[in-house]
Coordinates of C-alpha atoms in Angstrom, one line a residue:
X1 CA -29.8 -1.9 -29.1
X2 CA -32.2 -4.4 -30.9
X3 CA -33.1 -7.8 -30.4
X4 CA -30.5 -8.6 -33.1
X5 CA -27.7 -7.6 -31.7
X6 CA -28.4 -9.5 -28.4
X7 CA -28.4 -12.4 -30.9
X8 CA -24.9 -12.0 -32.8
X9 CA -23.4 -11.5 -29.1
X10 CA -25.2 -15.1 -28.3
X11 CA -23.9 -16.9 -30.7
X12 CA -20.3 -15.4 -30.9
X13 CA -19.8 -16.4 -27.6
X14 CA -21.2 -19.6 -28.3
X15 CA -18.6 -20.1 -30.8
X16 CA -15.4 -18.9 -29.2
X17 CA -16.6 -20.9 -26.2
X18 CA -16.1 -24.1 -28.5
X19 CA -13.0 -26.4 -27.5
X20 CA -10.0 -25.3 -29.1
X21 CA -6.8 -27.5 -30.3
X22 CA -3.9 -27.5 -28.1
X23 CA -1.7 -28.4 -30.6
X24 CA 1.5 -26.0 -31.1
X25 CA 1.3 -23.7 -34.2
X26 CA 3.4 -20.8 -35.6
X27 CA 1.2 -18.4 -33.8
X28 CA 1.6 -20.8 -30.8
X29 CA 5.4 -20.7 -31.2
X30 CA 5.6 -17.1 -31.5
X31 CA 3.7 -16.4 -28.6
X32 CA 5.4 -18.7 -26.1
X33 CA 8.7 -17.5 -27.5
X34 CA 7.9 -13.5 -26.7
X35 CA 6.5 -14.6 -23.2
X36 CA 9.8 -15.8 -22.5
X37 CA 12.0 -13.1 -23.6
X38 CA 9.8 -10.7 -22.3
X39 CA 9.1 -12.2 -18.7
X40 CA 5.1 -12.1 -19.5
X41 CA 3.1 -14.0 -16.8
X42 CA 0.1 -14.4 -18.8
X43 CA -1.8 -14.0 -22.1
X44 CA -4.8 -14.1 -23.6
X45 CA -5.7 -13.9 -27.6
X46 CA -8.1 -13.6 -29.8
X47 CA -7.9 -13.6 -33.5
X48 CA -11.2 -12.4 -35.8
X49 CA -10.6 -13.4 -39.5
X50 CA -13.3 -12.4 -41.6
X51 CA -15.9 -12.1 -38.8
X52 CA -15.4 -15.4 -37.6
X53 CA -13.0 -15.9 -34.2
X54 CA -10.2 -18.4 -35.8
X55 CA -7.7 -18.5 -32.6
X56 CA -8.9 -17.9 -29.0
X57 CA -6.6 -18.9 -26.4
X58 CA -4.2 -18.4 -22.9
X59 CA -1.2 -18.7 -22.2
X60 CA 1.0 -19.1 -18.7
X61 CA -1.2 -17.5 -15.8
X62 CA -3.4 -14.8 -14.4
X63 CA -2.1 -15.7 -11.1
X64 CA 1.1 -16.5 -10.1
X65 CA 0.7 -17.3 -6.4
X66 CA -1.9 -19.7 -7.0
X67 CA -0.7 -20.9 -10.9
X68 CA -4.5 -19.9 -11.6
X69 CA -3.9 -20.5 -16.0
X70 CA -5.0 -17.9 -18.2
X71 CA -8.1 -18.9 -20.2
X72 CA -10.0 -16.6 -22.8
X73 CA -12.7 -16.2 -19.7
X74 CA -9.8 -14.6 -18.0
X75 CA -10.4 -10.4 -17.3
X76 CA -7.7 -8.0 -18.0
X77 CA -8.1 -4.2 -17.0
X78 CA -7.4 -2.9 -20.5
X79 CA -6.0 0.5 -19.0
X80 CA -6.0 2.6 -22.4
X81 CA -8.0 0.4 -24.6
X82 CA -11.0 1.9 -22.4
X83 CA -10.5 5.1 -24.5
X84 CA -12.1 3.9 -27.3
X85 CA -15.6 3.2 -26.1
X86 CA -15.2 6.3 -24.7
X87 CA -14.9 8.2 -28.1
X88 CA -17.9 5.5 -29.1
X89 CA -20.1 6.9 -26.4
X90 CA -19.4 10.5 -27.3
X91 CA -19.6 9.5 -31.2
X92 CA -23.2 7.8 -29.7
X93 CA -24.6 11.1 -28.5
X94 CA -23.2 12.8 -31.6
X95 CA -25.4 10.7 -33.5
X96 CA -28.2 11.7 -31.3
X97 CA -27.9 15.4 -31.8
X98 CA -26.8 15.8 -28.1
X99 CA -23.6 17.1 -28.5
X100 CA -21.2 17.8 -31.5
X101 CA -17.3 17.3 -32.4
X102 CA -16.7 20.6 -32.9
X103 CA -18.6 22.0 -30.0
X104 CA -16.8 24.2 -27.4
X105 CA -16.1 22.2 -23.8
X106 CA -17.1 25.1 -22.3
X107 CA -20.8 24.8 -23.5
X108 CA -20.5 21.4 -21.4
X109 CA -18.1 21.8 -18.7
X110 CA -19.8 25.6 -17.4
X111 CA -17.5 25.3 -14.4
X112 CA -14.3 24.8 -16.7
X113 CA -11.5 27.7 -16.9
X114 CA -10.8 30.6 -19.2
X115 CA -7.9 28.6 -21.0
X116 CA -10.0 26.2 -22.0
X117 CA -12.2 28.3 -24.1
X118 CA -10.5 27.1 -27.2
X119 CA -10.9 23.7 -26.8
X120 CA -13.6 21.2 -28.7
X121 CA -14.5 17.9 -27.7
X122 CA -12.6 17.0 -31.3
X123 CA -9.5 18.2 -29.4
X124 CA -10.0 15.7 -26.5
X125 CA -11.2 13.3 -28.4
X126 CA -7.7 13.4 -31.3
X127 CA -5.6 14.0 -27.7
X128 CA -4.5 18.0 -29.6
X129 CA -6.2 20.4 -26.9
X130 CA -3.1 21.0 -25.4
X131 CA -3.8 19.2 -21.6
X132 CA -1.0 18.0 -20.0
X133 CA 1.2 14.2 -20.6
X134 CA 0.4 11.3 -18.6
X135 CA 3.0 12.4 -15.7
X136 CA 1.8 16.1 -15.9
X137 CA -2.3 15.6 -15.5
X138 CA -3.9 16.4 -12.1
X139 CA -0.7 17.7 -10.4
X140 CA -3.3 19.6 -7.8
X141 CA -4.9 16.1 -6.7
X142 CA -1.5 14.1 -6.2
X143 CA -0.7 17.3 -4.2
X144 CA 0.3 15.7 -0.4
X145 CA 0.9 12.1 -2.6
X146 CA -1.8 9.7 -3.9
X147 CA -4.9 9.0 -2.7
X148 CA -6.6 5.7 -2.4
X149 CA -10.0 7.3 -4.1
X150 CA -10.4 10.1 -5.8
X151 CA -14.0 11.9 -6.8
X152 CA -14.9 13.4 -9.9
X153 CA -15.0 16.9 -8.8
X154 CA -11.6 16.4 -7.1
X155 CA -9.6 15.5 -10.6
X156 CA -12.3 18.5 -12.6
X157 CA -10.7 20.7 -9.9
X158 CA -7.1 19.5 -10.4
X159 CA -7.9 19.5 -13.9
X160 CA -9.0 23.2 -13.9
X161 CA -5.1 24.1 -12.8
X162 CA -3.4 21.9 -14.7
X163 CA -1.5 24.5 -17.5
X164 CA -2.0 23.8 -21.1
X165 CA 1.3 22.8 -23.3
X166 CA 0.0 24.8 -26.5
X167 CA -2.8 26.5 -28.5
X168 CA -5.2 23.7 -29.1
X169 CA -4.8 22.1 -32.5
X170 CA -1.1 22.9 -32.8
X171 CA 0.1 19.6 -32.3
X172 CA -0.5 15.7 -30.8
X173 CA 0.1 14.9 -26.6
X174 CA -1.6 11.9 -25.0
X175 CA -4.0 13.3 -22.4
X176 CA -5.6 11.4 -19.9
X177 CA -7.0 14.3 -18.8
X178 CA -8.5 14.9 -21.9
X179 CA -10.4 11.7 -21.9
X180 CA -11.8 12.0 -17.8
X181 CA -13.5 15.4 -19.1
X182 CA -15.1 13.3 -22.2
X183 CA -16.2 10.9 -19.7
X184 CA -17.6 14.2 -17.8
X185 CA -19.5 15.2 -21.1
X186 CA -20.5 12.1 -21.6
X187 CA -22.4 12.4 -18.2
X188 CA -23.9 15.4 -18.8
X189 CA -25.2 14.9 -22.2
X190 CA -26.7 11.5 -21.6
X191 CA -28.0 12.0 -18.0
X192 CA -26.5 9.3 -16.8
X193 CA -23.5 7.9 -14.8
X194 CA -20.3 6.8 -17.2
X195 CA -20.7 3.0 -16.0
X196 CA -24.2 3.0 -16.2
X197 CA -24.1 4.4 -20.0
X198 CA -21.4 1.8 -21.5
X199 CA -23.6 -1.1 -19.6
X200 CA -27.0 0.5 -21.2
X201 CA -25.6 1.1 -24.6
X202 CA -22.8 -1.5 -25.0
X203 CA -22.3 -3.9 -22.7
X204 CA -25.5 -5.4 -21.7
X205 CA -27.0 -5.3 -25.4
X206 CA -23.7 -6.9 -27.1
X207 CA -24.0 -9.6 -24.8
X208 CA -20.6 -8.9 -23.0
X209 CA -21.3 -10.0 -19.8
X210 CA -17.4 -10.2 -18.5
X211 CA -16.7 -6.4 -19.4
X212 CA -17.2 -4.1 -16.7
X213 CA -16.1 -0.6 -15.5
X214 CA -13.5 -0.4 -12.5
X215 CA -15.1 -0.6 -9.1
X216 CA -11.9 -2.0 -6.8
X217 CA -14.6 -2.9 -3.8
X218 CA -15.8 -5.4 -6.5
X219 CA -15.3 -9.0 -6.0
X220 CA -14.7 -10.0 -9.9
X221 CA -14.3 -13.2 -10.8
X222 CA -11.7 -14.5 -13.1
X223 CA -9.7 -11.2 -12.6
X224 CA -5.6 -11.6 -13.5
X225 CA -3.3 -10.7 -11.2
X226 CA -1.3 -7.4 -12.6
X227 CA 2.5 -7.6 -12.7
X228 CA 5.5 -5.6 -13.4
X229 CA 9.6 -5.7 -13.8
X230 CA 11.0 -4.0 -10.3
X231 CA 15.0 -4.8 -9.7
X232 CA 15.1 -7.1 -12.5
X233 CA 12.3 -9.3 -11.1
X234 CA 8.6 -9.7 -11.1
X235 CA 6.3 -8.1 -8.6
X236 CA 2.6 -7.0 -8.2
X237 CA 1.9 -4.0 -10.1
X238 CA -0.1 -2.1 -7.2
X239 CA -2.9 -0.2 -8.9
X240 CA -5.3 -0.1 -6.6
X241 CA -6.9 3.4 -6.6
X242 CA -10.1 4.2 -7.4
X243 CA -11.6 7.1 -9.8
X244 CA -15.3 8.0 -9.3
X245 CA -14.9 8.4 -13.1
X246 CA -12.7 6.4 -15.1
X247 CA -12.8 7.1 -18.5
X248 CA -9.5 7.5 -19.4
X249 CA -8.6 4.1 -18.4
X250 CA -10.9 2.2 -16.2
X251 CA -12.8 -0.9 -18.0
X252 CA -12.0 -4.5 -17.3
X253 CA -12.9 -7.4 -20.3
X254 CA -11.7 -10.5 -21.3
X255 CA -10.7 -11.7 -25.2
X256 CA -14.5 -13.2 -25.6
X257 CA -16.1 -9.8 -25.2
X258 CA -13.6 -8.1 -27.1
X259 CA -14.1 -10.4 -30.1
X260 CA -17.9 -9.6 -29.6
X261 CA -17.3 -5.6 -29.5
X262 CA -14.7 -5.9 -32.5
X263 CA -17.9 -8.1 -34.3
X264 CA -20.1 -5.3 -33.5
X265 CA -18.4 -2.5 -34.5
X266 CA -17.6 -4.0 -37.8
X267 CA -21.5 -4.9 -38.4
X268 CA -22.3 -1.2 -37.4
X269 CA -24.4 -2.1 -34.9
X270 CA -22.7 0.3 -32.3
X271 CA -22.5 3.0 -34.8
X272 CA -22.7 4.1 -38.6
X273 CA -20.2 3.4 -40.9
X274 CA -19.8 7.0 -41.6
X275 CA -18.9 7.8 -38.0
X276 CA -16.6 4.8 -37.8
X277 CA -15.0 6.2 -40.7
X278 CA -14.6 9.6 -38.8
X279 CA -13.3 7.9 -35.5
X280 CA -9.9 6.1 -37.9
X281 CA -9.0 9.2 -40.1
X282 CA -5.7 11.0 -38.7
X283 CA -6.1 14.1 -36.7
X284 CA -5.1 17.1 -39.1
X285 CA -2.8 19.8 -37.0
X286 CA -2.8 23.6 -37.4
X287 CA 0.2 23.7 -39.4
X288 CA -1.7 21.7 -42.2
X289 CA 0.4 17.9 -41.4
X290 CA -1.4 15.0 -39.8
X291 CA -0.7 12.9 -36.9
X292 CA -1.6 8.8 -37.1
X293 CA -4.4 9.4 -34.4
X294 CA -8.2 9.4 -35.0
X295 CA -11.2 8.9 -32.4
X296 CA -9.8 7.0 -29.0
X297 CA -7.8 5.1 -32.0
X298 CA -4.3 5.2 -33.6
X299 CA -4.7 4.9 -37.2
X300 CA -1.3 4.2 -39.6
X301 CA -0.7 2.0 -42.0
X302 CA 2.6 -0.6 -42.6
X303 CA 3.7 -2.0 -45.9
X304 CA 0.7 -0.9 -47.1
X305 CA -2.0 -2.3 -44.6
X306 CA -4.4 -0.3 -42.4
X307 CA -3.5 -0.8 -39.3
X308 CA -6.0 0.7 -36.3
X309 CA -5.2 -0.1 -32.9
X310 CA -4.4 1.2 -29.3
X311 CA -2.4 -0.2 -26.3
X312 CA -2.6 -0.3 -22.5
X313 CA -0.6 0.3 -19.8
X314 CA -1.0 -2.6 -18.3
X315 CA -0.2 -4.6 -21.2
X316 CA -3.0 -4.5 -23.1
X317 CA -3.3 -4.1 -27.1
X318 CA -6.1 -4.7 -29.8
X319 CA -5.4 -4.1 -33.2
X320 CA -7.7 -4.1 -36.6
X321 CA -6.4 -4.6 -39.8
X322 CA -9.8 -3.5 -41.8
X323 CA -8.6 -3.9 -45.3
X324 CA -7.6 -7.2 -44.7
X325 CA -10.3 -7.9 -42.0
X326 CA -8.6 -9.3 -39.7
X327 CA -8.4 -8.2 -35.6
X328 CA -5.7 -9.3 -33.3
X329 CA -6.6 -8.7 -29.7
X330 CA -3.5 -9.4 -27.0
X331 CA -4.1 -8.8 -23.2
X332 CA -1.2 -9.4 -21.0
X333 CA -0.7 -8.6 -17.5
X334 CA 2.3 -7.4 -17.7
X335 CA 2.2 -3.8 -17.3
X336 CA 4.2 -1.0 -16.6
X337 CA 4.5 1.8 -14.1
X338 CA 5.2 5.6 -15.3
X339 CA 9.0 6.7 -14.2
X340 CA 9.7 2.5 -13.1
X341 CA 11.4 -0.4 -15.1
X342 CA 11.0 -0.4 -18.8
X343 CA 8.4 -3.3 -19.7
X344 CA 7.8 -4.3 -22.9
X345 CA 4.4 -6.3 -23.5
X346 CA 3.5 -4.2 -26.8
X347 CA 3.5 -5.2 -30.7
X348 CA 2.3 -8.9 -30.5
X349 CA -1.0 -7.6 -32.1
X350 CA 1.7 -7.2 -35.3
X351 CA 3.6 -10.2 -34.6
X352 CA 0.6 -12.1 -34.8
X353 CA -1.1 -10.2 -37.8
X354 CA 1.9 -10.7 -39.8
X355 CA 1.6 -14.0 -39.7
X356 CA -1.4 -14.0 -41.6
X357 CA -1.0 -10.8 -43.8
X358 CA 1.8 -11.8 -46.5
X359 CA 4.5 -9.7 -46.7
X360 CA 3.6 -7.0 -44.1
X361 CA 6.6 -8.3 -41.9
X362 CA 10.5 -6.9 -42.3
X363 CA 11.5 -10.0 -40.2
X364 CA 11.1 -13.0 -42.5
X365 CA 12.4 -10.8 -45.9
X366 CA 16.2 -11.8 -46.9
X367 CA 18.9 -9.2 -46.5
X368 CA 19.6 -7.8 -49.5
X369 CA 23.0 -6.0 -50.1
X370 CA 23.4 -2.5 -48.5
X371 CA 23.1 0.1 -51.5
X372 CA 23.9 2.8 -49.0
X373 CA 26.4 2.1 -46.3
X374 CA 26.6 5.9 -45.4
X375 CA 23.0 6.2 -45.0
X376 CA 22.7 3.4 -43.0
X377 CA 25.7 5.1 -40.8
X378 CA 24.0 8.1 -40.4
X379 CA 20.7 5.9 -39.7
X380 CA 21.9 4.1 -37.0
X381 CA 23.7 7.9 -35.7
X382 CA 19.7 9.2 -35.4
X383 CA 19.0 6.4 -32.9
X384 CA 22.5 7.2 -31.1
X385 CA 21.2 10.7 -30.7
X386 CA 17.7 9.9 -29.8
X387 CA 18.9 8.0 -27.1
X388 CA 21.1 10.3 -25.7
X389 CA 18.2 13.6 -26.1
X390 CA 20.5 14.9 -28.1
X391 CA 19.7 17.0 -32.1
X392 CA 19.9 15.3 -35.3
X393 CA 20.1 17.4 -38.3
X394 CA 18.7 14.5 -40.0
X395 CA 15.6 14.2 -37.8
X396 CA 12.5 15.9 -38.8
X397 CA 11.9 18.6 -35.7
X398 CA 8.3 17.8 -36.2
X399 CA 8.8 14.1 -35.2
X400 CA 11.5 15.0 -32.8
X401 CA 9.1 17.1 -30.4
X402 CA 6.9 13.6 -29.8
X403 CA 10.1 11.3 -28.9
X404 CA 9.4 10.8 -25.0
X405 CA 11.8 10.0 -21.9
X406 CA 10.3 6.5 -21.8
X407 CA 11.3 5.9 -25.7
X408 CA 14.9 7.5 -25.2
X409 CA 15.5 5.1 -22.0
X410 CA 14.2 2.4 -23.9
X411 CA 16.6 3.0 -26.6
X412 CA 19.7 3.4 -25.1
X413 CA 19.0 0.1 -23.0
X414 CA 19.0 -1.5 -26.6
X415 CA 21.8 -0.1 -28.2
X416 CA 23.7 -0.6 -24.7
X417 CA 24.6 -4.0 -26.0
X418 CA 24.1 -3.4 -29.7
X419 CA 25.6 -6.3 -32.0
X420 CA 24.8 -5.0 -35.0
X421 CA 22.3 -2.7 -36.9
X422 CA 21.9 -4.4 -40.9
X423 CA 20.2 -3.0 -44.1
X424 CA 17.0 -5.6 -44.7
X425 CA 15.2 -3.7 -47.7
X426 CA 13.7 -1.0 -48.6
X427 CA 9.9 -0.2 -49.9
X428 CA 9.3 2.4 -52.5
X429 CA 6.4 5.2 -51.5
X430 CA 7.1 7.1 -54.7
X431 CA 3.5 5.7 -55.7
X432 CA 1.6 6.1 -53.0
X433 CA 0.7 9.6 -51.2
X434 CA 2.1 8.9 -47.5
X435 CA 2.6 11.6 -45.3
X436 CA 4.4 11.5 -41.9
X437 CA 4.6 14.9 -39.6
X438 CA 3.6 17.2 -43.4
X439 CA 6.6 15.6 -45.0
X440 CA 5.9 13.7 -48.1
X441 CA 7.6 10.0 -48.0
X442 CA 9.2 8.8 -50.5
X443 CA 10.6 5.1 -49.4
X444 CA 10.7 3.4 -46.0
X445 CA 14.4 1.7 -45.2
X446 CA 13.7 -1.4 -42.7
X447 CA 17.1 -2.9 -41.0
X448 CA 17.5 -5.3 -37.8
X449 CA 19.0 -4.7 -35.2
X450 CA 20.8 -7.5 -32.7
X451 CA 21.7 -6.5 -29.1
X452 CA 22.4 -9.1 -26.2
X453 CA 18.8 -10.0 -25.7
X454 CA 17.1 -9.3 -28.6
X455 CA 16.4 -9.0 -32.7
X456 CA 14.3 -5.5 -33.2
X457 CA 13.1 -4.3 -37.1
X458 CA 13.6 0.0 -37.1
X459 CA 11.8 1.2 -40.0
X460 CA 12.8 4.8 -41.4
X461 CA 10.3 7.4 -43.0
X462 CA 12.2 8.8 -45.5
X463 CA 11.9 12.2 -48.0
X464 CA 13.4 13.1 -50.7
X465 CA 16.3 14.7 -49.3
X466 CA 17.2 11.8 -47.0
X467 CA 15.9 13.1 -43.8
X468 CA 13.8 10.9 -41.8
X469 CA 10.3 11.7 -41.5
X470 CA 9.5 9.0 -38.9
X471 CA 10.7 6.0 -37.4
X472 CA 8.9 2.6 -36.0
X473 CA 10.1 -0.7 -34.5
X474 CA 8.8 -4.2 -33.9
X475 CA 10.3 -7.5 -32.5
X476 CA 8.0 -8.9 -35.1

């Protein structure tokens, strides 16, 4: 990195270090208002308007045993949001010659199986090579129950066993196995440890001297407390083990370096444009369809905005809107456990963008009169059936196949109490060429739905024929 770039990191944190106005806004508002309802401890944001850091606060605390505040100096461990420097240091080396997209894993991983011998680093990097889910990966190293510390060579081992879902390519399954063997090639092709290679290349240059790579011996100051929903309370989240190679999950940062990394990556001073542009286009599938993920990125679009962003476990969340240049970055700690309580910390990135993107929110749009009734029956029968794992006839299968046990549980919970489920508006695609799953939309019908504790927005992909081609919700 050049002396230039140590210079923009300078004097961004110079600015977003200025004092900031505690008066109450409408981003204010809506913030405190979600913490509430969603039982958030703390939260820190950041919003980047036109390369310039325009909001930059926290909210409640990072500690609740010693009301330590959240302040934008606070550190979060992003869980997931690590995954995309981890696709910028592979799309680093690419630049570099050192390895390729389309290269084989095999020609970097010598030790790795047979099965794998389909598999390119493209495939890890879009989350299509067919590894296992997020409660599937390294089934050999939990073996016994879960271990404190665990070495690289012990997950690559576990890894090796784990069985693959599908021929790679045939279709979209989050894999954080996937993204430990990228941090594995990013070792081998660099020559140097995965810590020591995001501090060389990114941290250290861009000036983001808060952001670091998970070492729990570490004494690191300003650290939040993690937190979860257990019995219908709060308690410590408990994440304490350690991975010799975290790169599917392990950096820790606060709102004032991720401002800095969102500057540099739109400045292209981490890489080209052209690669950039690579990392946000939608993974195409076998079957000739895309799925709305790119480079360590999800990449969609609502209402006709760009949207590119990626969540956290832990209840983490940054989100770019590059056509309208804004970034909203949201870290919470708040997380959840796989297989515990349902937590929801997610989709304030949108909240907030919609609140300065005109008209990209259902929420605020007037109901207009129901020009279907039946539709909207048989609408609000999809989300019946989704919640119980049963088949709609009116569900594409293609879509179907990604609906998880987490998303059904979370949807029956809401229509447990449901009030009511009301036609807002719908937006006409006919236009526009917007694919969901390889079928061709043709409008998208937004309604609200009102249960006991909450107001959710379900938007509806819809083709020609009425089936739905997608769906997507928001507290907004």
């Amino acid at each position: 990195m050049t002396r230039r770039v140590f210079i923009l990191g300078t004097l961004l944190l110079a600015l977003v270090a200025a004092p900031i106005s505690a008066l109450a806004d409408a981003i204010d508002d809506y913030i405190q208002t979600e913490m509430k309802s969603r039982r958030i401890p703390g939260l820190a944001l950041a919003v980047v308007r036109n390369g310039a850091v325009e909001k930059i606060r926290g909210y409640g605390f990072a500690n609740l045993e010693h009301d330590v505040p959240v302040t934008p100096d606070t550190v979060f461990e992003l869980a997931s949001v690590t995954k995309q420097f981890t696709a910028t240091g592979i799309m680093v080396l690419v630049e570099e010659g050192k390895v390729q997209v389309d290269d084989p894993i095999l020609w970097h991983l010598l030790n790795g199986p047979e099965s794998w011998k389909g598999i390119t680093i493209r495939h890890l990097l879009t989350h299509t090579s067919g590894l296992p889910g997020l409660e599937d990966g390294f089934k050999a190293a939990r073996a016994g129950g879960p271990r404190l510390n665990y070495s690289t060579a012990q997950l690559f081992d576990a890894a090796t066993k784990d069985a693959l879902s599908f021929v790679a390519g045939e279709r979209f399954q989050y894999s954080d196995v996937g993204y430990f063997l990228l941090g594995m090639i990013i070792e081998r092709a660099s020559g140097q440890r995965y810590r020591e290679f995001l501090e060389d290349r990114f941290f250290r240059p861009l000036g983001m001297s808060s952001t670091s790579v998970l070492d729990q011996w570490r004494i690191l100051k300003h650290r939040a407390a993690g937190y979860t929903l257990r019995d219908d309370r709060l308690v410590n989240i408990r994440r304490v083990s350690q991975n010799e190679l975290p790169s599917h999950y392990g950096i820790f940062s606060t709102v004032k370096d991720l401002a800095i990394w969102d500057g540099a990556l739109s400045a292209a001073r981490v890489v080209k444009p052209a690669t950039l542009a690579q990392m946000w286009t939608p993974v195409r599938l076998n079957y000739g369809g895309d799925y709305p993920y790119g480079f360590g990125w999800f990449v969609d679009e609502r209402r006709g905005h760009r949207w590119i962003s990626h969540a956290g476990i832990t209840g983490t969340e940054l989100s770019r809107f590059p056509d309208d240049k804004l970034t909203v970055i949201v870290l919470t700690n708040l997380g959840q456990i796989i297989g515990g309580t349902t937590v929801n910390s997610w989709g304030l990135t949108y909240g907030v963008a919609g609140r300065y993107i005109q008209g990209m929110l259902v929420g605020p749009e007037k109901e207009h009169p129901d020009p279907d009734a039946d539709l909207s029956r048989r609408l609000r029968d999809v989300l019946s059936s989704i919640s119980r794992g049963e088949h709609s006839d009116l569900l594409n299968p293609t879509m179907a196949q990604y609906i998880s046990p987490f998303t059904r549980t979370t949807l029956s919970e809401r229509l447990r109490t449901l009030k009511s489920f009301t036609f807002v508006t719908c937006d006409d695609m006919q236009a526009r060429a917007v694919e969901r799953h390889g079928l061709r939309v043709t409008r998208v019908c937004h309604y609200r739905l009102m249960n006991d504790s909450e107001t959710r927005y379900y938007s509806f992909w819809l083709v020609g024929d009425g089936r739905v081609a997608d769906i997507w919700s928001t507290t907004e």
